Amino acid sequence: MEANGTRGLLLEEPLIFEKSSPGRIGIGPAHSDVPETSPAQAIPGRFLRSDLDGFPDLAEIDTVRHYTRLSQWNFGVDSGFYPLGSCTMKYNPKINEAACRLPGFSHIHPYQPEELTQGALELMHSLETYLSEITGMEAITLQPSAGAHGELCGLLMMAAYFKSKGKPRTKIIIPDTAHGTNPASSHLAGFKVVPVKSEGKGVLSVEAVAAVMDEETAGLMLTNPNTLGLFERNIKAIAEVVHSKGGFVYCDGANMNALMGLTSLGELGVDVVQLNLHKTFSTPHGGGGPGSGPVGVGKALEPFLPVPRIKKEGGKYSLDSGRPNTIGRMKSFYGNFSIMVRAYAYIRRMGGEGLKRASIAAILNANYIKERLKGAYHLAFDEPCMHECVFSDRMQLGSGVSTMDIAKRLIDYGYHPPTVYFPLVVPGAIMVEPTETESIETLDKFIDVMKAIAEEAKANPELLKSAPTRTKTARVDETRAAREPVLRWKK
Amino acid sequence: MPYIPHTEEDIGKILEAAGASSIDDALSALPANLRSRKPLDVPAGLSEQELLGHLKQLGSRNSTVEDYSSFLGGGAYNHYIPAIVDSLISRSEFYTSYTPYQPELSQGTLQAIFEYQTLVCQLTGMDVSNASLYDGATAVAEAVLMARRITGRNGIVLSAALHPEYRDTVRTYLSGTGDHLSEAAFSAGTGTTLAETIENAIDGDTACVVVQHPNFFGCIEDVGALAEIVHKKGALLIVAVSEAVSLGLLKPPGEMGADIAVGENQSFGNPLSYGGPYLGFMATRTEFVRQMPGRIVGQTVDKNGRRAFCLTFSTREQHIRRERATSNICTNHGLSALAASIHLAALGGVGLKRLAGLNLSKAEYLKKKLVEAGAEPAWSVPTFNEFTVKVRKDPEEVLEKLLLKKIIGGIPLKRFYPALDRHILVAATEMNSKEEIDRFASELKSV
């Protein structure tokens, strides 16, 4: 079996503090063209600091080499196939990066007068319009900084709605297949979480929701397609149950990459949805962020959207904070603007038809992997899937090999492992999301490698248990990190 | 279609493998009655060249801080970003990767965050830091929730001299769980939060007091004196820093009694970008680390005993504890934190001190020139790179006239504080040349 992984130049690289030579300067600030004020002249001594203990002092070249070396120990979408289920790691177009770095976008201050930022406001206004169309929602706020931040925003709007009616509600229904952020966000918003089980074929039933939905419940939080990669096909009937008791349907839109142009969440009965621009809309995730989590709402929740809103009047754009029912603001300023520029660039490049084609190709790719791998790995639900599919280690457990071992062995072959041990409802889950940007040749190679690993698990389980062997570090002891915490460097 | 590699032949192969007769058939997971009947009303796709042309045109409808002389601050600062910052964060192994769930494939991100955590500790004088939060405002909100968990108390006291948008954000975050919020007025005489107003604001249910340093008006707060009062009453002190460059010169929160230090690290390596993404930071004392929200990277070893890094303390996090999680943070601002680290490494301790000194010099020079031009300093307390002046005419009118001369002269405070109706918040950084400061002063004189 051909392995994509290489060992490369696995050189040692100390911490940046260990490379420091006190007094050395890399890139110092400019010379002063105004008379210098010494700190002691302007500020009383008790407010001044004596030193910056332990701060790194390096030459420019050493800083450059340091971070270049660190980058070489990392794996990105540009490095290879990254089938991380539920995270949608599609190709990040280079034009997006050029776009957000245009000085007209990167060098504008959030408090500039509105007449000096008409282009930025127009871009945001158009992006809101497109995202409204894609989700089928009445209005969009671009303010939240991440998916979970959007969830909190949506839930706070629901809470504010019931408060405004004089009848606050206390509970949210969340299926066991939900993202972990859903219950956490609900708790932050002050709700009690009522769990419901997905039944039978991995989707939520109308009866299960009807059994717990009451007039104390603000609504249901549903991920669709769910984290098993399945479309919640009862959603419309479920929404009717929730609405009949006066509740809202919140849709976690993290998996929107399966739905663009194929269905309208608004028509399915969804009242509020967050989008993850760093997933569906191709903005890169930067090793953990920043992302961006716009939220769409139907008519009833529109008055509660955070401020400021972007207003268009007579061809002029402005920021409107005069909204009496607003929940307030979710952060300072207007959201992660440079991420919005990237998402806007993606949508304009794809066009409506392109977005639909992306969703179709993502679904085709996932079903291709599901069909071709199901003999080698146990398939949690043998149903037509959306853009991701979930296997488990059930067929490998006999040889003492677990999902984690399979994941680590994949690294030796040059692949980022899929999402593992999630969703929680599938023991030993392996969740594969290929995305639409991967070719059939890439999928075939991945499938071959996965099958080879299944064979290795039978013939030589030790190979898997000792993986990875081609990376900078061997298997990392995560337990020790938590038991004996070392969270910073010290002299 | 852009970015989708499939040929007709590929699609045929996929359909065959999936046992589907057509694309429609392959989408059978999606019931026919729930499918969209009409195409998306989104403009047809553009070529890359057309797209870039369109974006340039849109961008040109914005005026940048290079087209104008800008003296804007208020939580977003125009600083020089060394060329190596964008060059290094543009390495795709950094920016096209995800949260480092697989440590063996992510040692670069993990080591960089571990170093970032250390830098934040050194800057703030605190023991431990997390891997970043969304921005300064949400960092304050998260710190407030953290103080509630630690103390088991509910009340929150915010200094009225804390950034108005930070206060609004805290209010929004608390709207679901009961808003036990009060504000301690700033002194009209000094522009700072006085110990006695804080003392009066705290009651037996107060979890924490939040002050900004330097505060929203640019004034340096006597944090040490406030800390004593707050601690005497059994509450925690949260210190917010919206201009992190000040930490190159001012005594860090950790040395002045802060229990949690939060703020905005945008000034290091992150462009203005119309307000985001920015970089929230949070650091605290060791004893509170398990109550700290957000991602944390720890040092450990690999199977062969070599130093390695991984995400740690995940038992506090949403993917393990779900509704009992310490916070719902999943995404942080890793790439922005990397940019800050690279900028700080490029500066080093010596460079950072010089940069802070340079900012102080520019601001002091600006202050002197504006006073000569007839503006009046609103207060006499020391400031760092931002301060408040009073003008004789309506500030809106003054700023309008300056704008015609291509000068953005600051933020009129009436917008946030009706009583400060003659006040303008003015900032200078190393990006403001002597020449433009002189021009600002002379134009101000003539309006």
PDB file of C-alpha atoms in Angstrom, chain B residues 12 28 61 93 109 133 169 240 251 264 270 282 284 307 328 330 334-335 350 362 368 372 418 421-422:
ATOM      1  CA  GLY B  12     -21.643   8.313 -13.405  1.00  0.00           C
ATOM      2  CA  SER B  28     -33.356  10.012  -1.827  1.00  0.00           C
ATOM      3  CA  ARG B  61     -16.151  52.614  -1.824  1.00  0.00           C
ATOM      4  CA  GLU B  93      -0.666  24.481   7.212  1.00  0.00           C
ATOM      5  CA  THR B 109      -0.831  24.920  16.203  1.00  0.00           C
ATOM      6  CA  LEU B 133     -11.757  34.165  22.993  1.00  0.00           C
ATOM      7  CA  THR B 169     -22.447  42.594  25.565  1.00  0.00           C
ATOM      8  CA  ALA B 240     -10.288  44.645  31.138  1.00  0.00           C
ATOM      9  CA  LYS B 251       1.985  47.653  35.662  1.00  0.00           C
ATOM     10  CA  GLU B 264      -8.455  42.744  23.443  1.00  0.00           C
ATOM     11  CA  ASN B 270      -4.414  41.926  13.698  1.00  0.00           C
ATOM     12  CA  MET B 282      -8.318  35.858  29.357  1.00  0.00           C
ATOM     13  CA  THR B 284      -6.383  34.196  35.749  1.00  0.00           C
ATOM     14  CA  ARG B 307       7.790  16.881  24.788  1.00  0.00           C
ATOM     15  CA  ASN B 328     -20.222  26.879  25.062  1.00  0.00           C
ATOM     16  CA  CYS B 330     -15.868  25.654  20.712  1.00  0.00           C
ATOM     17  CA  GLY B 334      -6.514  30.675  17.010  1.00  0.00           C
ATOM     18  CA  LEU B 335      -5.139  32.305  13.881  1.00  0.00           C
ATOM     19  CA  VAL B 350      12.689  45.517  24.305  1.00  0.00           C
ATOM     20  CA  LYS B 362       2.700  60.461  20.105  1.00  0.00           C
ATOM     21  CA  LYS B 368      -0.165  69.258  23.748  1.00  0.00           C
ATOM     22  CA  GLU B 372      -2.596  74.739  21.998  1.00  0.00           C
ATOM     23  CA  PRO B 418     -25.296  62.109  26.796  1.00  0.00           C
ATOM     24  CA  ASP B 421     -21.814  66.421  25.007  1.00  0.00           C
ATOM     25  CA  ARG B 422     -18.661  68.408  24.227  1.00  0.00           C
TER      26      ARG B 422
END
